[in-house]
Coordinates of C-alpha atoms and ligand atoms in Angstrom, one line a residue:
M15 CA -36.2 -38.2 21.2
V16 CA -33.8 -38.7 18.4
R17 CA -34.1 -42.2 16.9
P18 CA -33.3 -43.5 13.4
N19 CA -35.2 -46.4 12.0
L20 CA -33.6 -49.6 10.7
L21 CA -34.7 -49.3 7.1
R22 CA -33.2 -45.8 6.8
R23 CA -30.0 -47.1 8.3
L24 CA -29.8 -49.9 5.7
V25 CA -30.5 -47.7 2.8
C26 CA -27.9 -45.2 3.9
L27 CA -25.3 -47.8 4.5
V28 CA -25.7 -48.9 0.8
V29 CA -25.6 -45.2 -0.4
V30 CA -22.4 -44.5 1.6
T31 CA -20.7 -47.7 0.4
L32 CA -21.4 -46.6 -3.2
V33 CA -20.2 -43.1 -2.6
V34 CA -17.0 -44.3 -1.0
A35 CA -16.4 -46.8 -3.9
C36 CA -16.9 -44.0 -6.5
Q37 CA -14.5 -41.7 -4.7
G38 CA -11.6 -44.2 -5.0
P39 CA -9.1 -45.0 -2.4
Q40 CA -9.1 -42.9 0.8
P41 CA -6.0 -41.4 2.3
A42 CA -4.1 -43.8 4.5
S43 CA -5.0 -43.4 8.1
L44 CA -2.4 -41.4 10.0
A45 CA -2.8 -43.6 13.0
P46 CA -0.5 -46.5 12.0
M47 CA 2.3 -44.3 10.7
A48 CA 5.1 -45.1 13.2
A49 CA 8.0 -43.4 11.4
E50 CA 8.2 -39.7 10.8
R51 CA 8.9 -38.3 7.3
V52 CA 6.1 -40.4 5.8
V53 CA 3.7 -38.8 3.3
S54 CA 0.0 -40.0 3.5
R55 CA -0.3 -39.4 -0.3
P56 CA 1.1 -37.0 -2.9
P57 CA -0.3 -33.5 -2.8
I58 CA -2.9 -32.6 -5.4
R59 CA -1.3 -30.8 -8.4
A60 CA -2.9 -28.1 -10.6
A61 CA -1.5 -25.6 -13.1
A62 CA -3.7 -22.6 -12.4
G63 CA -5.6 -22.4 -9.2
M64 CA -6.2 -24.4 -6.0
V65 CA -8.5 -24.4 -3.0
V66 CA -7.9 -26.6 0.0
S67 CA -10.4 -26.8 2.9
A68 CA -12.0 -29.0 5.5
D69 CA -14.7 -30.1 3.1
M70 CA -14.3 -31.2 -0.5
R71 CA -17.6 -29.7 -1.7
A72 CA -16.6 -26.3 -0.4
S73 CA -13.2 -26.6 -2.0
Q74 CA -15.0 -27.4 -5.3
V75 CA -17.3 -24.4 -4.9
G76 CA -14.1 -22.2 -4.7
R77 CA -12.4 -24.0 -7.5
D78 CA -15.5 -23.4 -9.8
V79 CA -15.3 -19.7 -8.9
L80 CA -11.7 -19.7 -10.1
R81 CA -12.6 -21.5 -13.3
A82 CA -15.3 -18.9 -13.9
G83 CA -12.7 -16.1 -13.8
G84 CA -12.8 -15.2 -10.2
N85 CA -9.7 -14.3 -8.3
A86 CA -8.5 -15.9 -5.0
I87 CA -10.5 -13.5 -2.9
D88 CA -13.7 -14.4 -4.8
A89 CA -12.9 -18.1 -4.3
A90 CA -12.2 -17.6 -0.6
I91 CA -15.5 -15.8 -0.1
A92 CA -17.4 -18.5 -2.0
T93 CA -15.6 -21.3 -0.1
G94 CA -16.3 -19.6 3.2
F95 CA -20.1 -19.3 2.5
A96 CA -20.1 -22.9 1.3
L97 CA -18.4 -24.1 4.5
A98 CA -21.1 -22.4 6.5
V99 CA -23.5 -24.9 5.0
T100 CA -21.4 -28.1 4.6
H101 CA -19.1 -27.8 7.7
P102 CA -21.5 -26.4 10.3
G103 CA -19.2 -27.2 13.3
A104 CA -16.8 -24.3 12.3
G105 CA -17.8 -22.9 8.9
N106 CA -20.0 -20.0 9.7
I107 CA -21.8 -16.8 9.1
G108 CA -22.5 -16.4 12.8
G109 CA -18.9 -16.3 13.9
G110 CA -15.7 -14.4 12.8
G111 CA -12.2 -14.8 11.7
F112 CA -9.2 -13.4 9.8
M113 CA -8.1 -13.3 6.1
V114 CA -4.5 -12.7 5.1
V115 CA -3.9 -11.8 1.5
R116 CA -0.8 -11.6 -0.6
L117 CA -1.3 -9.9 -4.0
P118 CA 0.6 -11.1 -7.0
D119 CA 2.9 -8.1 -6.8
G120 CA 4.0 -9.0 -3.2
R121 CA 1.9 -6.4 -1.4
A122 CA -0.1 -7.9 1.5
T123 CA -3.1 -7.0 3.5
A124 CA -5.3 -8.5 6.2
I125 CA -9.0 -8.4 6.9
D126 CA -10.0 -8.6 10.5
F127 CA -13.6 -9.8 10.9
R128 CA -13.2 -11.0 14.5
E129 CA -16.4 -10.8 16.6
K130 CA -16.6 -8.0 19.1
A131 CA -18.2 -7.5 22.5
P132 CA -21.7 -5.9 22.4
L133 CA -22.1 -2.4 23.7
A134 CA -23.6 -3.6 27.0
A135 CA -20.6 -5.9 27.7
N136 CA -18.3 -5.3 30.8
A137 CA -15.5 -7.2 32.6
D138 CA -18.0 -8.5 35.3
M139 CA -20.5 -10.0 32.9
F140 CA -19.5 -13.6 33.5
L141 CA -20.2 -13.4 37.3
D142 CA -23.3 -15.0 38.6
E143 CA -25.8 -13.4 41.1
N144 CA -23.4 -14.1 43.9
G145 CA -20.5 -12.3 42.2
T146 CA -18.8 -15.6 41.5
Y147 CA -17.2 -16.3 38.1
S148 CA -19.4 -18.7 36.1
S149 CA -17.8 -20.8 33.3
T150 CA -21.3 -21.6 32.0
L151 CA -22.1 -17.9 31.5
H152 CA -18.7 -17.4 29.9
H153 CA -18.8 -20.3 27.5
N154 CA -22.3 -21.8 27.3
S155 CA -24.9 -19.1 27.4
H156 CA -26.4 -16.3 25.3
L157 CA -23.9 -14.0 27.0
A158 CA -21.1 -16.0 25.4
V159 CA -22.1 -14.8 21.9
G160 CA -20.0 -12.1 20.3
V161 CA -21.3 -9.8 17.5
P162 CA -20.6 -11.8 14.4
G163 CA -18.1 -10.6 11.8
T164 CA -17.9 -13.1 9.0
V165 CA -20.4 -11.5 6.5
A166 CA -18.9 -8.1 7.0
G167 CA -15.4 -9.5 6.5
F168 CA -16.4 -11.2 3.3
A169 CA -18.2 -8.1 2.1
K170 CA -15.2 -5.9 2.8
A171 CA -12.8 -8.3 1.1
H172 CA -15.1 -8.3 -2.0
E173 CA -15.5 -4.6 -2.1
R174 CA -11.8 -4.0 -1.9
Y175 CA -10.4 -6.8 -4.0
G176 CA -13.2 -9.0 -5.5
K177 CA -13.8 -9.4 -9.2
L178 CA -16.9 -11.5 -9.8
P179 CA -20.4 -10.3 -8.8
W180 CA -21.2 -10.9 -5.1
A181 CA -24.3 -13.0 -6.0
R182 CA -22.0 -15.4 -7.9
L183 CA -20.1 -16.0 -4.7
V184 CA -23.0 -16.5 -2.3
G185 CA -25.2 -18.4 -4.8
P186 CA -23.6 -21.8 -4.5
A187 CA -24.1 -21.8 -0.7
V188 CA -27.7 -20.8 -1.1
D189 CA -28.1 -23.9 -3.4
L190 CA -26.3 -26.2 -1.0
A191 CA -28.5 -25.1 1.8
A192 CA -31.8 -25.2 -0.1
E193 CA -31.2 -28.4 -2.2
G194 CA -29.1 -30.1 0.4
F195 CA -26.1 -32.3 0.2
V196 CA -25.2 -35.9 1.1
L197 CA -23.9 -36.4 4.6
T198 CA -20.7 -38.1 5.1
G199 CA -20.3 -40.6 8.0
N200 CA -18.1 -38.0 9.8
L201 CA -20.6 -35.2 9.6
A202 CA -23.6 -37.4 10.4
R203 CA -21.8 -38.6 13.5
S204 CA -20.9 -35.0 14.5
L205 CA -24.5 -33.8 14.0
R206 CA -25.8 -36.6 16.2
G207 CA -23.5 -35.5 19.0
V208 CA -24.5 -31.9 18.7
V209 CA -28.2 -32.6 18.7
Q210 CA -27.9 -34.7 21.8
R211 CA -25.9 -32.1 23.6
L212 CA -28.2 -29.2 22.5
S213 CA -31.7 -30.5 23.0
R214 CA -32.5 -27.4 25.0
Y215 CA -32.4 -25.3 21.8
P216 CA -35.4 -26.4 19.6
A217 CA -34.1 -24.5 16.6
T218 CA -30.8 -26.3 16.8
V219 CA -32.6 -29.7 16.9
D220 CA -34.8 -28.6 14.0
A221 CA -31.8 -27.5 11.9
F222 CA -29.8 -30.7 12.4
T223 CA -32.4 -33.4 12.5
R224 CA -35.2 -34.5 10.1
D225 CA -38.3 -33.9 12.1
G226 CA -36.6 -34.9 15.3
E227 CA -34.9 -38.0 13.8
E228 CA -31.1 -38.0 13.6
Y229 CA -29.6 -38.0 10.1
L230 CA -27.7 -40.9 8.9
P231 CA -24.7 -41.1 6.6
G232 CA -25.8 -40.9 3.0
E233 CA -29.0 -38.9 3.7
V234 CA -29.5 -35.4 2.4
L235 CA -29.2 -32.4 4.8
R236 CA -31.4 -29.5 3.7
Q237 CA -31.3 -26.2 5.7
P238 CA -34.2 -24.1 4.4
D239 CA -34.0 -21.3 7.0
L240 CA -30.3 -21.0 6.4
A241 CA -30.9 -20.9 2.7
R242 CA -33.3 -17.9 3.1
T243 CA -30.8 -16.1 5.3
L244 CA -28.1 -16.7 2.7
E245 CA -30.5 -15.5 0.0
R246 CA -30.9 -12.2 1.8
I247 CA -27.2 -11.9 2.0
M248 CA -26.9 -12.7 -1.7
R249 CA -29.4 -10.0 -2.6
E250 CA -28.6 -7.3 -0.1
G251 CA -24.9 -7.8 0.7
R252 CA -23.9 -7.2 4.3
K253 CA -27.2 -5.5 5.0
G254 CA -28.9 -8.8 4.5
F255 CA -27.2 -9.9 7.7
Y256 CA -26.7 -6.8 9.8
R257 CA -30.0 -5.1 9.2
G258 CA -33.6 -6.1 8.4
E259 CA -35.0 -9.6 9.1
T260 CA -31.8 -11.4 9.9
A261 CA -30.8 -8.8 12.5
R262 CA -34.3 -8.7 14.0
L263 CA -34.3 -12.5 14.3
L264 CA -30.9 -12.5 16.0
A265 CA -31.7 -9.7 18.4
A266 CA -35.0 -11.4 19.3
E267 CA -33.2 -14.7 20.2
M268 CA -30.8 -12.6 22.3
R269 CA -33.7 -11.0 24.2
R270 CA -35.3 -14.4 24.7
G271 CA -32.2 -16.1 26.1
G272 CA -30.7 -13.2 28.1
G273 CA -28.0 -12.2 25.6
L274 CA -26.7 -8.7 25.1
I275 CA -26.5 -8.2 21.3
T276 CA -29.0 -5.7 19.9
E277 CA -29.9 -4.5 16.4
E278 CA -27.7 -1.5 17.1
D279 CA -24.7 -3.7 17.8
L280 CA -25.2 -5.5 14.5
A281 CA -25.7 -2.3 12.5
R282 CA -22.4 -0.9 14.0
Y283 CA -20.2 -3.9 13.2
E284 CA -17.3 -3.1 10.9
A285 CA -14.7 -5.4 9.5
I286 CA -11.3 -3.8 9.6
E287 CA -8.5 -3.9 7.0
R288 CA -5.2 -4.1 8.8
T289 CA -1.5 -4.2 8.1
P290 CA -0.3 -7.8 8.4
I291 CA 2.6 -8.8 10.7
R292 CA 5.7 -9.4 8.8
G293 CA 8.8 -11.3 9.8
T294 CA 11.8 -13.1 8.3
F295 CA 13.4 -16.5 8.7
R296 CA 16.6 -17.3 6.8
G297 CA 15.6 -15.4 3.8
Y298 CA 11.9 -16.4 3.9
E299 CA 9.3 -13.8 4.4
I300 CA 6.4 -14.5 6.9
I301 CA 3.1 -12.7 6.5
S302 CA 0.6 -13.2 9.2
M303 CA -2.3 -11.8 11.3
P304 CA -1.8 -8.9 13.7
P305 CA -3.8 -8.3 16.9
P306 CA -6.5 -8.9 17.8
S307 CA -4.8 -12.2 16.9
S308 CA -1.8 -13.2 19.0
G309 CA -1.0 -15.6 16.2
G310 CA 1.2 -13.4 13.9
P311 CA 3.2 -11.8 16.7
A312 CA 3.9 -15.1 18.6
L313 CA 4.7 -16.9 15.3
V314 CA 7.3 -14.3 14.3
Q315 CA 8.6 -14.1 17.9
M316 CA 9.2 -17.9 18.0
L317 CA 10.8 -18.0 14.5
N318 CA 13.2 -15.1 15.5
V319 CA 14.3 -17.1 18.6
L320 CA 14.7 -20.3 16.6
E321 CA 16.7 -18.6 13.8
G322 CA 19.6 -18.5 16.2
Y323 CA 19.9 -22.3 16.3
D324 CA 21.0 -24.9 13.7
L325 CA 17.8 -26.8 14.0
R326 CA 18.5 -28.8 10.9
S327 CA 21.6 -30.4 12.3
M328 CA 19.7 -31.2 15.5
G329 CA 17.3 -33.3 13.3
H330 CA 13.6 -33.0 12.9
N331 CA 11.7 -34.0 16.1
S332 CA 14.9 -35.0 17.8
A333 CA 15.1 -34.3 21.6
A334 CA 17.4 -31.3 21.0
Y335 CA 15.0 -29.9 18.4
I336 CA 11.9 -30.4 20.5
H337 CA 13.7 -28.9 23.5
H338 CA 14.6 -25.7 21.7
V339 CA 11.2 -25.3 20.0
T340 CA 9.5 -25.9 23.4
E341 CA 11.6 -23.2 25.1
A342 CA 10.7 -20.7 22.3
M343 CA 7.0 -21.6 22.8
R344 CA 7.2 -21.2 26.6
R345 CA 8.5 -17.7 26.2
A346 CA 6.1 -16.6 23.5
Y347 CA 3.0 -17.9 25.2
R348 CA 4.0 -16.1 28.4
D349 CA 4.2 -12.8 26.6
R350 CA 1.0 -13.6 24.8
A351 CA -0.9 -14.2 28.1
L352 CA 0.5 -11.0 29.7
L353 CA 0.5 -8.5 26.8
L354 CA -1.6 -9.5 23.8
A355 CA -5.1 -8.1 23.2
D356 CA -7.1 -5.9 20.8
Q357 CA -4.7 -3.1 20.0
D358 CA -7.5 -0.7 19.2
F359 CA -8.2 -0.8 23.0
V360 CA -4.9 -1.5 24.7
E361 CA -1.3 -0.8 23.8
V362 CA 0.5 -3.9 22.6
P363 CA 4.3 -3.8 22.1
V364 CA 4.2 -5.7 18.8
D365 CA 7.4 -4.1 17.4
R366 CA 9.4 -5.2 20.4
L367 CA 7.9 -8.6 20.6
T368 CA 8.7 -9.3 16.9
S369 CA 12.2 -7.8 16.9
K370 CA 15.4 -9.8 16.3
E371 CA 16.9 -8.0 19.4
Y372 CA 14.2 -9.2 21.7
A373 CA 14.6 -12.7 20.3
A374 CA 18.4 -12.6 21.1
E375 CA 17.6 -11.6 24.7
L376 CA 15.2 -14.5 25.0
R377 CA 17.8 -16.9 23.6
Q378 CA 20.1 -15.9 26.5
S379 CA 17.6 -17.3 28.9
I380 CA 17.4 -20.7 27.2
N381 CA 19.6 -23.5 28.7
P382 CA 20.4 -25.9 25.8
A383 CA 20.2 -28.9 28.1
M384 CA 17.6 -28.1 30.7
A385 CA 13.9 -27.4 30.5
G386 CA 12.9 -23.9 31.6
H387 CA 10.4 -23.1 34.3
S388 CA 6.8 -21.8 33.9
D389 CA 6.0 -19.9 37.1
P390 CA 3.0 -21.6 38.6
A391 CA 2.3 -18.5 40.7
D392 CA 1.1 -17.0 37.5
V393 CA -1.7 -18.6 35.6
S394 CA -2.7 -21.7 33.7
V395 CA -5.0 -22.0 30.7
P396 CA -8.3 -23.6 30.0
H397 CA -8.7 -26.5 27.6
E398 CA -9.7 -25.6 24.0
S399 CA -11.2 -28.0 21.5
D400 CA -10.3 -28.5 17.9
Q401 CA -13.2 -26.7 16.2
T402 CA -12.2 -23.9 14.0
T403 CA -11.4 -24.2 10.3
H404 CA -8.7 -23.0 8.0
Y405 CA -8.6 -22.9 4.2
S406 CA -6.1 -21.8 1.6
V407 CA -6.6 -20.4 -1.9
V408 CA -4.2 -19.5 -4.7
D409 CA -5.3 -18.3 -8.1
A410 CA -3.8 -18.4 -11.6
D411 CA -2.2 -14.9 -11.1
G412 CA -0.5 -16.0 -7.9
M413 CA -2.8 -14.1 -5.5
A414 CA -2.9 -16.0 -2.2
V415 CA -5.5 -16.0 0.5
S416 CA -5.3 -17.6 3.9
V417 CA -8.5 -17.7 6.0
T418 CA -9.1 -19.1 9.5
Y419 CA -12.5 -18.5 10.9
T420 CA -14.5 -20.0 13.8
L421 CA -17.5 -20.2 16.0
E422 CA -15.0 -20.8 18.9
Q423 CA -16.0 -24.3 20.2
G424 CA -17.5 -26.9 17.9
Y425 CA -20.9 -25.5 16.8
G426 CA -20.1 -22.4 18.9
S427 CA -22.8 -21.6 21.4
G428 CA -25.0 -24.3 19.9
I429 CA -27.7 -21.7 19.5
V430 CA -29.3 -21.7 16.0
V431 CA -31.2 -18.4 15.5
P432 CA -34.8 -19.5 15.1
G433 CA -36.1 -18.7 11.7
A434 CA -32.6 -17.8 10.4
G435 CA -31.0 -21.2 10.5
F436 CA -27.4 -20.3 11.4
L437 CA -25.4 -21.0 14.5
L438 CA -24.1 -18.3 16.8
N439 CA -20.5 -18.3 18.1
N440 CA -19.5 -18.5 21.8
E441 CA -16.4 -16.3 21.2
M442 CA -16.9 -14.1 24.3
G443 CA -15.2 -17.1 26.0
D444 CA -11.9 -15.8 24.5
F445 CA -12.0 -12.8 26.8
N446 CA -10.4 -13.3 30.2
P447 CA -13.0 -14.4 32.7
Q448 CA -12.7 -11.8 35.5
R449 CA -10.3 -9.1 36.5
G450 CA -7.6 -10.5 38.7
L451 CA -8.9 -14.0 38.7
T452 CA -5.8 -16.1 37.9
T453 CA -5.9 -19.7 39.1
S454 CA -3.7 -22.7 38.7
G455 CA -6.9 -24.4 37.5
G456 CA -6.8 -22.6 34.2
L457 CA -8.0 -18.9 34.3
I458 CA -6.2 -15.7 33.3
G459 CA -7.2 -12.5 34.9
T460 CA -4.8 -10.1 33.2
E461 CA -6.1 -6.7 32.3
P462 CA -5.6 -6.2 28.5
N463 CA -8.0 -8.9 27.4
L464 CA -11.0 -8.2 29.7
A465 CA -14.4 -7.7 28.0
R466 CA -15.1 -4.0 27.2
P467 CA -17.8 -2.6 24.9
E468 CA -16.9 -3.2 21.3
Q469 CA -13.5 -4.7 22.0
R470 CA -12.4 -7.7 20.0
M471 CA -11.5 -10.8 22.1
L472 CA -7.9 -12.1 21.8
S473 CA -7.5 -14.9 19.3
S474 CA -4.8 -17.5 18.4
M475 CA -5.9 -17.9 14.8
T476 CA -2.8 -17.6 12.5
P477 CA -3.6 -17.5 8.8
T478 CA -0.1 -17.2 7.3
I479 CA 1.6 -16.9 3.9
L480 CA 5.3 -17.6 3.2
A481 CA 7.2 -16.0 0.4
R482 CA 10.9 -15.9 -0.7
D483 CA 12.7 -13.6 -3.1
G484 CA 9.5 -11.9 -4.0
R485 CA 7.7 -15.2 -4.9
L486 CA 4.9 -17.0 -3.2
V487 CA 6.0 -20.2 -1.4
A488 CA 3.1 -21.5 0.7
V489 CA -0.3 -20.7 2.3
I490 CA -0.9 -22.2 5.8
G491 CA -3.1 -22.0 8.9
S492 CA -4.9 -24.2 11.4
P493 CA -7.7 -24.7 13.9
G494 CA -6.9 -25.8 17.5
G495 CA -7.3 -22.9 20.0
R496 CA -4.0 -22.1 21.5
T497 CA -2.3 -24.9 19.7
I498 CA -2.9 -23.1 16.4
I499 CA 0.2 -20.9 16.6
N500 CA 2.5 -23.9 17.3
T501 CA 0.9 -26.0 14.6
V502 CA 1.6 -23.2 12.1
L503 CA 5.1 -22.7 13.5
Q504 CA 6.0 -26.3 12.9
V505 CA 4.6 -26.6 9.4
A506 CA 6.5 -23.4 8.5
L507 CA 9.7 -24.8 10.0
N508 CA 9.2 -28.1 8.1
V509 CA 9.1 -26.1 4.9
M510 CA 11.7 -23.5 5.6
E511 CA 14.3 -25.4 7.7
F512 CA 13.8 -29.0 6.7
D513 CA 12.9 -28.6 3.0
M514 CA 9.9 -30.9 3.3
G515 CA 7.4 -31.1 0.6
I516 CA 4.0 -29.6 1.6
Q517 CA 2.2 -32.9 2.3
E518 CA 5.1 -34.2 4.3
A519 CA 5.2 -30.9 6.2
V520 CA 1.5 -31.2 7.0
D521 CA 1.6 -34.9 7.9
A522 CA 4.6 -34.7 10.3
R523 CA 3.7 -35.1 13.9
R524 CA 3.6 -31.9 16.0
L525 CA 4.2 -30.8 19.6
H526 CA 2.7 -28.1 21.8
H527 CA 3.7 -26.1 24.8
Q528 CA 1.8 -23.1 26.0
W529 CA 3.7 -21.8 29.0
L530 CA 1.1 -23.0 31.5
P531 CA 0.3 -25.7 32.2
D532 CA 3.9 -26.6 32.0
N533 CA 3.3 -29.7 29.8
L534 CA 4.9 -30.7 26.5
R535 CA 2.3 -32.4 24.4
I536 CA 3.5 -34.5 21.5
E537 CA 1.2 -36.1 18.9
A538 CA 1.1 -39.9 19.2
G539 CA 3.7 -41.6 16.9
G540 CA 5.7 -38.5 16.6
V541 CA 8.8 -39.5 18.5
S542 CA 10.4 -42.6 19.8
A543 CA 10.4 -43.7 23.4
E544 CA 14.1 -42.9 23.6
T545 CA 13.4 -39.3 22.6
V546 CA 10.7 -39.0 25.2
G547 CA 13.2 -40.4 27.8
Q548 CA 15.8 -37.8 26.8
L549 CA 13.2 -35.0 27.0
R550 CA 12.1 -36.2 30.5
A551 CA 15.7 -36.3 31.6
M552 CA 16.0 -32.6 30.6
G553 CA 13.0 -31.9 32.9
H554 CA 10.2 -31.7 30.4
V555 CA 6.8 -33.0 31.5
V556 CA 5.9 -35.0 28.3
Q557 CA 2.4 -36.1 27.4
V558 CA 1.6 -38.1 24.3
R559 CA -1.8 -37.1 22.9
G560 CA -4.1 -37.3 19.9
R561 CA -4.1 -35.2 16.8
Q562 CA -3.1 -31.5 16.8
G563 CA -4.6 -29.1 14.2
S564 CA -5.8 -29.4 10.6
I565 CA -3.6 -27.4 8.3
H566 CA -5.1 -27.3 4.8
S567 CA -2.3 -25.9 2.8
I568 CA -0.9 -25.0 -0.6
M569 CA 2.6 -24.7 -1.8
I570 CA 3.9 -23.5 -5.1
D571 CA 6.2 -26.0 -6.9
P572 CA 9.4 -24.0 -7.2
V573 CA 10.3 -25.6 -10.6
T574 CA 7.0 -25.8 -12.5
G575 CA 4.9 -23.1 -10.6
D576 CA 2.2 -25.7 -10.1
R577 CA -0.1 -25.3 -7.1
L578 CA 0.3 -28.2 -4.7
G579 CA -2.7 -28.7 -2.5
A580 CA -2.2 -30.6 0.7
P581 CA -5.3 -31.3 2.8
D582 CA -4.6 -32.3 6.3
Y583 CA -6.0 -35.8 6.5
R584 CA -6.3 -35.7 10.2
Q585 CA -9.7 -34.3 9.2
S586 CA -11.5 -36.9 7.1
D587 CA -13.7 -34.8 4.9
A588 CA -10.9 -32.5 3.8
G589 CA -10.2 -32.0 0.1
A590 CA -8.2 -30.0 -2.4
A591 CA -9.7 -28.9 -5.7
G592 CA -7.5 -27.4 -8.4
H593 CA -7.8 -26.5 -12.1
Ligands
DON10 O1 -9.8 -17.4 18.2 C1 -9.3 -18.3 18.8 O2 -8.1 -18.4 19.0 C2 -10.2 -19.5 19.2 N1 -11.6 -19.0 19.5 C3 -10.1 -20.5 18.2 C4 -11.0 -21.6 18.6 C5 -10.5 -22.9 18.1 O3 -9.6 -23.1 17.4 C6 -11.4 -23.9 18.7 N2 -10.8 -25.0 18.8 N3 -9.9 -25.4 18.3

């Protein structure tokens, strides 16, 4: 039973009050902002380097690496390990993700450290003993865990482009886990929720409570098992995770809980360096993630379609603007559902999808005054939560790194590996559930993204970099499941089409349409009742909803070259650290 006592509550309340007082004023809440084009506060400005992430302490770890002479890759690795300690809902070593890099000379690359299916996986693995699809097996079981990629991804990035010694990059995370850090109200609340939800996993309760008692804001969270795992990674590099004790502990937990991952799966995991997706929009260059992410292809496809309209004269978030953006989304998400998957296993027509010719064809099908139609005989899509995390880094030389990584849902599978202290993902849920099973209730049964041994599951994560005339412009990316691509699209349009400053671009309200269900979701406060009425008159099914995404971004000041850090204050612990 998880129960705090009164005295601890009082002590913690005092500590938190002092911490908040010392931090100075907090960003204005986004909730009361009625008008658009309002900036929550100015971006954080720095002359040399900048790190912006979901957690201020992790941003500071990255900033210190830059100060110590590390480059943006070094800082991204250190920030990623620190987030695995301080932002356990999404920061991770038991998950996977993508890193897009632009070097100071304009060359770009991408590191794919997406989880993969274990060798024993197959398309029928989410069926129960009666042969019926089971959402629990698919999303909330040991079978939902994919072979983690994060440590291999960071090791590959370091081997290829890093500058400082590996131990200098992992060390701060070891210290944060071993010595602990003070819990914010936000994180304490979040841990409370996870512990109540996951009481069936004793190692999870151990990791996120103090001897069974829930943590309170202001208390120190120490994670000794995680510290020892990170220490092995610090000493032995990727072997400290994929072989030896960590691998043994992970495989043992899989055997115990009926999962498929073996020590062989772990030993065989490889991060892959890939050629990024590149596109253009009115002279800007877009650099983003290729398959197994659908993010880069869909982003470029939508920008190509929208380049054919004068969005600026329609007006930001006007009915005409939202209508055209929605129709671009509808078409890109249809193609995504039908065609996108891990291109090492299935052929994906990326060149065609991202071509200007195909965009021109799609524009022909858009009626400027009437909503299109998403065919309900096809498929709908399941709900996805907001728990992934994106961070952005720029160094003094202008190297830019855009990282989005995830455990899939918040706290992933919820399974902490006993003795190793880290959470496992539930990324297998991003594979299609069952061949041919397409339902109006939310399942896609198309062939390309079915589970196969060692295939990577399709992702929406869209770490992206914008450039123009050979110069870096901005680093962006977001969590949010399928909403990710649309969130990134709109922040990119805010910068490229509407000339917004980076904080304004991040703060502006967003919309989402994903083909099916055929709903247009708009963030609360984003548009007037009149605009909603106009959209409904065009045939759109409009829903007003809560926040969409968390896009921790950086822009380069075109005049001074300063790095402008723009945390997305939709997420309260976010922070930018520059030097
Ligand atoms: O890779 C993906 O697209 C998803 N697993 C990301 C999950 C996510 O963003 C969760 N919630 N927002």
